[in-house]
Short mmCIF file of C-alpha atoms in Angstrom, two decimals:
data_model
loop_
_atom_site.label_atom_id
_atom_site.label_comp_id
_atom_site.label_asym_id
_atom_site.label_seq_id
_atom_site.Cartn_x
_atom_site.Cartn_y
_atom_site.Cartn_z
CA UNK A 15 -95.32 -95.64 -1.20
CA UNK A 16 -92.67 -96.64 -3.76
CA UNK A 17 -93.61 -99.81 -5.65
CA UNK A 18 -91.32 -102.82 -6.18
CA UNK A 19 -88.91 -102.90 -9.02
CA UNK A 20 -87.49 -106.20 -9.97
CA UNK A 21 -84.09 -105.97 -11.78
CA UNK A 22 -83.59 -109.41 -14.08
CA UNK A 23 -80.38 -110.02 -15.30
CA UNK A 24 -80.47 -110.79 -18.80
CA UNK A 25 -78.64 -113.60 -20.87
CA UNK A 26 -74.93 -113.65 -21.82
CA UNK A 27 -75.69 -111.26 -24.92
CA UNK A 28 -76.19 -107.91 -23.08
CA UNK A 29 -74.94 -106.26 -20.28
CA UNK A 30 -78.34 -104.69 -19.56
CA UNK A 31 -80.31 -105.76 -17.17
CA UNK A 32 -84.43 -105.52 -17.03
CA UNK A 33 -86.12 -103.36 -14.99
CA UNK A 34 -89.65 -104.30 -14.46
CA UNK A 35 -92.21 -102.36 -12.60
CA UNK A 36 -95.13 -104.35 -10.99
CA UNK A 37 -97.76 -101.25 -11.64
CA UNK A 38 -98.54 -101.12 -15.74
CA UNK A 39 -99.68 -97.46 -15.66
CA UNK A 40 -98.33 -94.21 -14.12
CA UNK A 41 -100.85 -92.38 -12.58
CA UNK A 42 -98.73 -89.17 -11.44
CA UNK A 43 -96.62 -86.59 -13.38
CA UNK A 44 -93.15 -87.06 -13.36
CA UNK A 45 -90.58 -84.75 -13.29
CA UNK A 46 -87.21 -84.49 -14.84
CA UNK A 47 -84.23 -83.27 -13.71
CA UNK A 48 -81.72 -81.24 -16.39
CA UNK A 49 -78.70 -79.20 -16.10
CA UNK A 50 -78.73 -75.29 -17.36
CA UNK A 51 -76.97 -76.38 -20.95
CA UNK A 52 -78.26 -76.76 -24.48
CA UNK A 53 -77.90 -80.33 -24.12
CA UNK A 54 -79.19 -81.65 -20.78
CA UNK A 55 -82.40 -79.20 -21.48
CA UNK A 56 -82.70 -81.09 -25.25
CA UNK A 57 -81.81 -84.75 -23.56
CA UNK A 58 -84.33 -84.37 -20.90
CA UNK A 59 -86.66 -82.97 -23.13
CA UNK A 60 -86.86 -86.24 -25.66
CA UNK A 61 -87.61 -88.14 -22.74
CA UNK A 62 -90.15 -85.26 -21.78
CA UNK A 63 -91.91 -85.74 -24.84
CA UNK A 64 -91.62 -89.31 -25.14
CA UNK A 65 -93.25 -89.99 -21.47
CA UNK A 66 -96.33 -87.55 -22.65
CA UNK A 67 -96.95 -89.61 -26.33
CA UNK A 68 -97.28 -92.82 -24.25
CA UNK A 69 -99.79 -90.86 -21.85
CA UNK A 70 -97.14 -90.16 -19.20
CA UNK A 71 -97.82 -86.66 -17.72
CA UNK A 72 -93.65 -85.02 -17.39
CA UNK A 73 -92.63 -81.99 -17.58
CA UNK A 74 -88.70 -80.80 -16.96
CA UNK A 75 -87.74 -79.29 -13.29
CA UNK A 76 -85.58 -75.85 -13.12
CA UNK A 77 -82.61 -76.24 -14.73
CA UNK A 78 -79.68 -77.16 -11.72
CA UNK A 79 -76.21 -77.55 -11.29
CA UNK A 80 -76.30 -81.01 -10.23
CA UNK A 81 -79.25 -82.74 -11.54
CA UNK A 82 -78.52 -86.28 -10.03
CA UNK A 83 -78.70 -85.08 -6.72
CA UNK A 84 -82.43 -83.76 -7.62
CA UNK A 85 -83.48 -87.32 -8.04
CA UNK A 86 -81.89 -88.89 -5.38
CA UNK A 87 -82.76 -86.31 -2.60
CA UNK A 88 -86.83 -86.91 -3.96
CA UNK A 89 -87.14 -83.37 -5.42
CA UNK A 90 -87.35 -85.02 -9.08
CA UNK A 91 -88.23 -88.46 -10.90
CA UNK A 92 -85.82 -88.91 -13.38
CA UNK A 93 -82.31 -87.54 -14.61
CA UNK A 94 -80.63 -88.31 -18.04
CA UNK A 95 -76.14 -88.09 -16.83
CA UNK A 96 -73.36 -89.20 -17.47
CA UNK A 97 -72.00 -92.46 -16.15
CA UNK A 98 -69.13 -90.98 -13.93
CA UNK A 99 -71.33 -88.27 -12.51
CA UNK A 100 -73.94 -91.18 -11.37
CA UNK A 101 -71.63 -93.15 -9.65
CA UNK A 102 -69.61 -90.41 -7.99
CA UNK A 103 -73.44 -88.96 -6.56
CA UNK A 104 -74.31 -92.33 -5.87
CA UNK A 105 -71.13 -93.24 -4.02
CA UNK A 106 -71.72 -90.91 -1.49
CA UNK A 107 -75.16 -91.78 -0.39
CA UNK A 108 -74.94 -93.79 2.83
CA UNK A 109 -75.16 -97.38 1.83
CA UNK A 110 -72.74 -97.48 -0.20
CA UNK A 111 -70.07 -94.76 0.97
CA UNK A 112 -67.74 -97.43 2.57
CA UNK A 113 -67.92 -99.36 -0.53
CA UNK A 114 -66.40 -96.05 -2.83
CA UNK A 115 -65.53 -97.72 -6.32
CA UNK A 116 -63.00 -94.60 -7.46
CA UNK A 117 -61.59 -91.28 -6.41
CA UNK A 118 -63.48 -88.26 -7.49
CA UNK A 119 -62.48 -88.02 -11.18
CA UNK A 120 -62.03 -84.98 -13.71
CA UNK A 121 -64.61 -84.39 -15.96
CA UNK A 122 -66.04 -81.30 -17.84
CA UNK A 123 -69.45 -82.46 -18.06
CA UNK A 124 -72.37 -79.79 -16.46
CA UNK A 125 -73.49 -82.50 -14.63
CA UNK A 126 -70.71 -83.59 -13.14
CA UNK A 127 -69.85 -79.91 -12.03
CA UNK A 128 -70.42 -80.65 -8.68
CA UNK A 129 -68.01 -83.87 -8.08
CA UNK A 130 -65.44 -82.90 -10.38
CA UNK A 131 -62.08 -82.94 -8.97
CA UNK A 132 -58.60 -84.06 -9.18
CA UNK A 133 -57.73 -87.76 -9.77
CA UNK A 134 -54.24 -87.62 -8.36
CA UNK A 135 -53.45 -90.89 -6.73
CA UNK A 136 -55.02 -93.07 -9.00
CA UNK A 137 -53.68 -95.03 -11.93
CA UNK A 138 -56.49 -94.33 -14.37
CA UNK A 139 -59.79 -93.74 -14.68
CA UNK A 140 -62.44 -96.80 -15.12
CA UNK A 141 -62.89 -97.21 -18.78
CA UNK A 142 -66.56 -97.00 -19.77
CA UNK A 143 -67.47 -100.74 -19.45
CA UNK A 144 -65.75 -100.62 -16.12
CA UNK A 145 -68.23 -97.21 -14.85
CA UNK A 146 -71.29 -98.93 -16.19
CA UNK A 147 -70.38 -102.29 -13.85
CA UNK A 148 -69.25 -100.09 -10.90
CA UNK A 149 -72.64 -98.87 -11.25
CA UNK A 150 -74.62 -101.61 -11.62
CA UNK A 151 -73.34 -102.89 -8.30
CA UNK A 152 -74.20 -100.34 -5.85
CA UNK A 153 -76.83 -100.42 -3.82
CA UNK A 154 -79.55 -97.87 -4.90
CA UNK A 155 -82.50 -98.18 -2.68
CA UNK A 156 -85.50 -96.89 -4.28
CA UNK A 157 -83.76 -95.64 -7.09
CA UNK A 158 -83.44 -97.84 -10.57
CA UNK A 159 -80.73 -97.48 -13.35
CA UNK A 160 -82.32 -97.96 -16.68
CA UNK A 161 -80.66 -99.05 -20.47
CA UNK A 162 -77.77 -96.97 -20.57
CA UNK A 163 -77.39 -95.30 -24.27
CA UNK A 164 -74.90 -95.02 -26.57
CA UNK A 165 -74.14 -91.56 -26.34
CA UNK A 166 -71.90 -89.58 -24.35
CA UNK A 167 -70.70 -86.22 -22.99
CA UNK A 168 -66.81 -86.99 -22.71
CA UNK A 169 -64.38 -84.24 -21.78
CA UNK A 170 -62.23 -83.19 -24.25
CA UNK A 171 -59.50 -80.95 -25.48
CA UNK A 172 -59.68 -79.47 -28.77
CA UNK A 173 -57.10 -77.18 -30.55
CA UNK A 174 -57.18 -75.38 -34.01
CA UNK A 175 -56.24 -77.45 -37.19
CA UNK A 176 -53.60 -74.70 -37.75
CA UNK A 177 -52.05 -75.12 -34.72
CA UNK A 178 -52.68 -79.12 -34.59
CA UNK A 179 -50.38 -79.03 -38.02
CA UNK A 180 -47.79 -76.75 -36.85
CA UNK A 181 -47.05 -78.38 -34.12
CA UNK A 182 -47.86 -81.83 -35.59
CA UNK A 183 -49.97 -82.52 -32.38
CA UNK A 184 -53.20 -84.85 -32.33
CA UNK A 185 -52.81 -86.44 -28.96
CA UNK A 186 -52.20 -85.10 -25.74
CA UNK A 187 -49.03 -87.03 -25.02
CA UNK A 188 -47.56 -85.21 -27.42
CA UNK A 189 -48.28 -81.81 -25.55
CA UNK A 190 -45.53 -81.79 -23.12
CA UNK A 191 -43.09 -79.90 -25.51
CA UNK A 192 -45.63 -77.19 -26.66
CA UNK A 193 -47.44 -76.59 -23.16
CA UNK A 194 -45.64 -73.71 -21.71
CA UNK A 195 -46.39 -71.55 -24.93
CA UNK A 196 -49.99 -72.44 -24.91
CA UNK A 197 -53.08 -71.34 -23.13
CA UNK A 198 -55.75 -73.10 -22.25
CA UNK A 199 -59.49 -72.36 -21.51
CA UNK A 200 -61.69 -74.63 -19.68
CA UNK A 201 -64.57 -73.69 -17.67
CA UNK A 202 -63.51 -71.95 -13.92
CA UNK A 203 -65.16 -75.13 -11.76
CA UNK A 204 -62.41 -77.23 -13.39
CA UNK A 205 -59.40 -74.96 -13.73
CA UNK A 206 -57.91 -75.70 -10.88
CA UNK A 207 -58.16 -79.80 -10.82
CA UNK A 208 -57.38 -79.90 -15.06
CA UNK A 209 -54.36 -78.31 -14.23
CA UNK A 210 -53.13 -80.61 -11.83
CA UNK A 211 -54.28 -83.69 -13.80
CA UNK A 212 -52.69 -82.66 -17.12
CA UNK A 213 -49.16 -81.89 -14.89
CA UNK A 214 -49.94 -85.64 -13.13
CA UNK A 215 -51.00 -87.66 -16.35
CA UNK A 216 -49.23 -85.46 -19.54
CA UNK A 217 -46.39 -83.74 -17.63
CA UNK A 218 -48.03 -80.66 -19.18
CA UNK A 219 -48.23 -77.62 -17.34
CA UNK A 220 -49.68 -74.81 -19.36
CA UNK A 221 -48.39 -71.11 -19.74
CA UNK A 222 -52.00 -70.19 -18.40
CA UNK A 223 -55.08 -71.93 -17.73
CA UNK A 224 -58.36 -69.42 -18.08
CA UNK A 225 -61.53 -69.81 -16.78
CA UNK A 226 -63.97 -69.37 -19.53
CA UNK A 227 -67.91 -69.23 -19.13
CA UNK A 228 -69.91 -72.21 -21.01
CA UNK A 229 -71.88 -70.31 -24.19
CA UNK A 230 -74.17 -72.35 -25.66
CA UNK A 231 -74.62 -69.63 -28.62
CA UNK A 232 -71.05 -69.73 -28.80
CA UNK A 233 -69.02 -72.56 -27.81
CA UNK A 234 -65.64 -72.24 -28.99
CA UNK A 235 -65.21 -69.20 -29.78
CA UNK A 236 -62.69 -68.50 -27.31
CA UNK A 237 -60.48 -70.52 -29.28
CA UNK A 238 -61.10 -69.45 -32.83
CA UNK A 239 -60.49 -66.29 -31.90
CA UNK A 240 -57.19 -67.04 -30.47
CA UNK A 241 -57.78 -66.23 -26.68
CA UNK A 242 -56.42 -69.68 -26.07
CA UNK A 243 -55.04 -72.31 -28.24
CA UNK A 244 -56.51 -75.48 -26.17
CA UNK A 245 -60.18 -75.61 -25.08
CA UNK A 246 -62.20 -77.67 -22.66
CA UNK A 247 -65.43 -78.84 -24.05
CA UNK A 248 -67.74 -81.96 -23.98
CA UNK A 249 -67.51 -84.55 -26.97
CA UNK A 250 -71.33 -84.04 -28.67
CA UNK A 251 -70.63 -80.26 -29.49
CA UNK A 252 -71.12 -79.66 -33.19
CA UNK A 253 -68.99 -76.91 -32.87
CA UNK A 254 -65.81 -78.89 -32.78
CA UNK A 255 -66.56 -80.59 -36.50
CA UNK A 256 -68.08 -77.56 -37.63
CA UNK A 257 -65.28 -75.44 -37.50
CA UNK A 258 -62.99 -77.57 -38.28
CA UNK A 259 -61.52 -77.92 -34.98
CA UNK A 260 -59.63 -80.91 -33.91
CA UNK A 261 -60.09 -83.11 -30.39
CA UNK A 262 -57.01 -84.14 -28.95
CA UNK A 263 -57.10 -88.03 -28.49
CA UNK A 264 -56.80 -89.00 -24.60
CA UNK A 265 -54.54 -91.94 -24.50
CA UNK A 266 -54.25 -91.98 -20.68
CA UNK A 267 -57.91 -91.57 -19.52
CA UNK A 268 -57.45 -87.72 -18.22
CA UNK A 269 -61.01 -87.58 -18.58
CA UNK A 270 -63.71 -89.70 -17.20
CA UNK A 271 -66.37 -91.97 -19.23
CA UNK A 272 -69.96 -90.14 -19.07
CA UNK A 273 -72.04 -92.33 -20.65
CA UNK A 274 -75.72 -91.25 -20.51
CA UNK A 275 -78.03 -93.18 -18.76
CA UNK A 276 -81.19 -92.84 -16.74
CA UNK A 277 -81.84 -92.62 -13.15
CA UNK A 278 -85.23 -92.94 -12.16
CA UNK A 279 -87.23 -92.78 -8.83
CA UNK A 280 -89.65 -96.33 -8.38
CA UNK A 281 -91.97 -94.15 -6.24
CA UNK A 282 -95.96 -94.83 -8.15
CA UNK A 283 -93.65 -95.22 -11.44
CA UNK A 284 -95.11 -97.29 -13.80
CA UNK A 285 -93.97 -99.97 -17.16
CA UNK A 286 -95.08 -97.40 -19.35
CA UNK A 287 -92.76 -95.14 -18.02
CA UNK A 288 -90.03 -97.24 -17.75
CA UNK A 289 -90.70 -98.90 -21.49
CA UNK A 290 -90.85 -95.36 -23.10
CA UNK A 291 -87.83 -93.67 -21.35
CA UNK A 292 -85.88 -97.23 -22.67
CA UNK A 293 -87.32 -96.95 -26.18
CA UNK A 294 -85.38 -93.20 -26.19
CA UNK A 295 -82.09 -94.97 -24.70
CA UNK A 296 -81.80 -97.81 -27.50
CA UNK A 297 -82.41 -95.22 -29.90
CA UNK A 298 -79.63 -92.58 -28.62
CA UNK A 299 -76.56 -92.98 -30.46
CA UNK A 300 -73.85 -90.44 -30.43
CA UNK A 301 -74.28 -88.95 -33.51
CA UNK A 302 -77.83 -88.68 -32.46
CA UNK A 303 -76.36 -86.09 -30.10
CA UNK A 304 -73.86 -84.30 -31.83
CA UNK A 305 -77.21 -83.24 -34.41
CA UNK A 306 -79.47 -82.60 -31.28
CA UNK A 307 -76.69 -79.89 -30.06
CA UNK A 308 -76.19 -78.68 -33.49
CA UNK A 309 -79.99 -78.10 -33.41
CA UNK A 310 -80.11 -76.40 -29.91
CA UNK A 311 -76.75 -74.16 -30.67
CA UNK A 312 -75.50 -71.78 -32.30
CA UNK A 313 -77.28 -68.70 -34.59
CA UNK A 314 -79.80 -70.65 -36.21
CA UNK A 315 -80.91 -73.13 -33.36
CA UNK A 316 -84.45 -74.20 -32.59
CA UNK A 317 -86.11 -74.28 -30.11
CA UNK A 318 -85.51 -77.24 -27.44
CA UNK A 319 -89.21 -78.38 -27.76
CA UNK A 320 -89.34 -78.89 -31.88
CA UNK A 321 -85.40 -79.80 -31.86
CA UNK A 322 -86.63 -82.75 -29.66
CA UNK A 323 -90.17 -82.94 -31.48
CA UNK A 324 -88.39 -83.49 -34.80
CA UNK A 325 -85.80 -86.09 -33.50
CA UNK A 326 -88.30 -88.37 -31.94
CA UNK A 327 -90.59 -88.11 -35.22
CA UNK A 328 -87.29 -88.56 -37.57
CA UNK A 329 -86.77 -91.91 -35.73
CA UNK A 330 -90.40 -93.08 -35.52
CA UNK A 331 -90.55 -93.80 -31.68
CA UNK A 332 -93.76 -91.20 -31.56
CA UNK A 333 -96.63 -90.84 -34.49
CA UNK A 334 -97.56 -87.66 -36.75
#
């Protein structure tokens, strides 16, 4: 039996509202729901760890290509996404499919793999704010939306600084002139809808889009060796200020806001869920994430369970 979950809507101050459970303890395990990535598997497990110092039994579900649908389908408690991927899942669940708030949207998120499309025949895309309130709004049964963070896993495109300076380019609006002697590399699920949006929004159509393969181990490495000169990638990889590599601003909104927040179930959940999975959220800023995938990533990376260990510690939301 789920319990009742009263949602207060707080003063003029914050846009958050208050999620209050009317059961103090949880007396199941819960289980969270992650993409296959560095970063969903070190997101989920912070709140992993965080749910088991409070006395919380959690442990993280197999890794799957669209996480969000795990929780709302009942195979999983509790997903840490991004704001576009919620409310494109969400959107489509009966109650509120004749109420759709926008188009599907192009993203490069993992956990948005499964929505991602083209946005042709739509001005923009909602700004953040606007995918946090379009969210807030629907109808979500037994579900709850918790404190969103202050982190995100943007799409972007990056190039080299070389090339960025040669061609004096730092925004994509100013790609239209260069795009039909550059290559670009995004992963294969969103080849095919990229291209149309950058044609659509940048009137940039690429001498060849590739599909390359996500590598956590390696990220960009598919542009620093020259295979392409403009690479798809989400905003919290390290790799982008660790080689030196520069993010072409969006201007136009190409890419959709993905904000992480929680979705939770409210079946036998209890506050002490809820208040430990919110201390994580207030505490998740972006540059937060940016170190947490430098830690998961690359040659010397650690371990998902100390990476996560050490970030909770660092910030004092768990004891020695």
């Amino acid at each position: 039996m789920a319990m009742a979950i009263t949602s207060l809507t707080l003063s003029a101050c914050t846009s958050q509202p208050q999620v209050q459970a009317t059961q103090s303890a949880t007396e199941r395990q819960l289980v969270l729901a992650h993409a296959d990535d560095a970063t969903s598997t070190a997101v989920a497990t912070l709140y992993q760890q965080m749910l088991e110092s409070v006395g919380v039994k959690a442990k993280l579900g197999e890794a799957n290509a669209n996480p969000v649908a795990e929780v709302i389908a009942g195979k999983a408690d509790i997903v840490v996404a991004g704001s576009t991927s919620l409310l494109e899942e969400l959107e489509k669940t009966p109650e509120n499919k004749q109420d759709s708030h926008t188009p599907p949207a192009t993203g490069l998120s993992p956990q948005s793999s499964q929505s991602a499309g083209t946005a042709t025949g739509r001005d923009k895309n909602l700004t953040a704010d606007q995918t946090l309130k379009a969210l807030r709004s629907l109808k979500i049964g037994e579900l709850a939306l918790l404190d969103s963070t202050e982190a995100h896993r943007d799409g972007v495109l990056i190039t080299t600084a070389s090339i960025s300076a040669a061609k004096n380019i730092n925004n994509l609006a100013q790609l239209p002139e260069y795009c039909s002697d550059l290559e670009f590399g995004v992963p294969e699920e969103f080849s095919a809808s990229l291209s149309a949006e950058l044609e659509t929004t940048y009137s940039c159509i690429p001498a060849r889009v590739l599909p390359v393969t996500p590598n956590d181990k390696a990220p960009v490495q598919e542009l620093i060796t020259n295979r392409v000169q403009v690479l798809g990638i989400t905003s919290e990889s390290a790799a982008i200020v660790d080689n030196g590599l520069v993010r072409l601003q969006d201007s136009e909104g190409l890419f959709s806001p993905q904000t992480l927040l929680p979705l939770i179930t409210t079946n036998e959940l209890g506050q002490d869920a809820i208040d430990a999975i919110n201390k994580v959220s207030h505490a998740l800023k972006q540059d937060d994430l940016i170190e947490l995938n430098r830690a998961v990533t690359g040659q010397d990376s650690l371990p998902v369970e100390i990476a996560a260990a050490d970030w909770l510690l660092e910030r004092n939301l768990v004891g020695k």
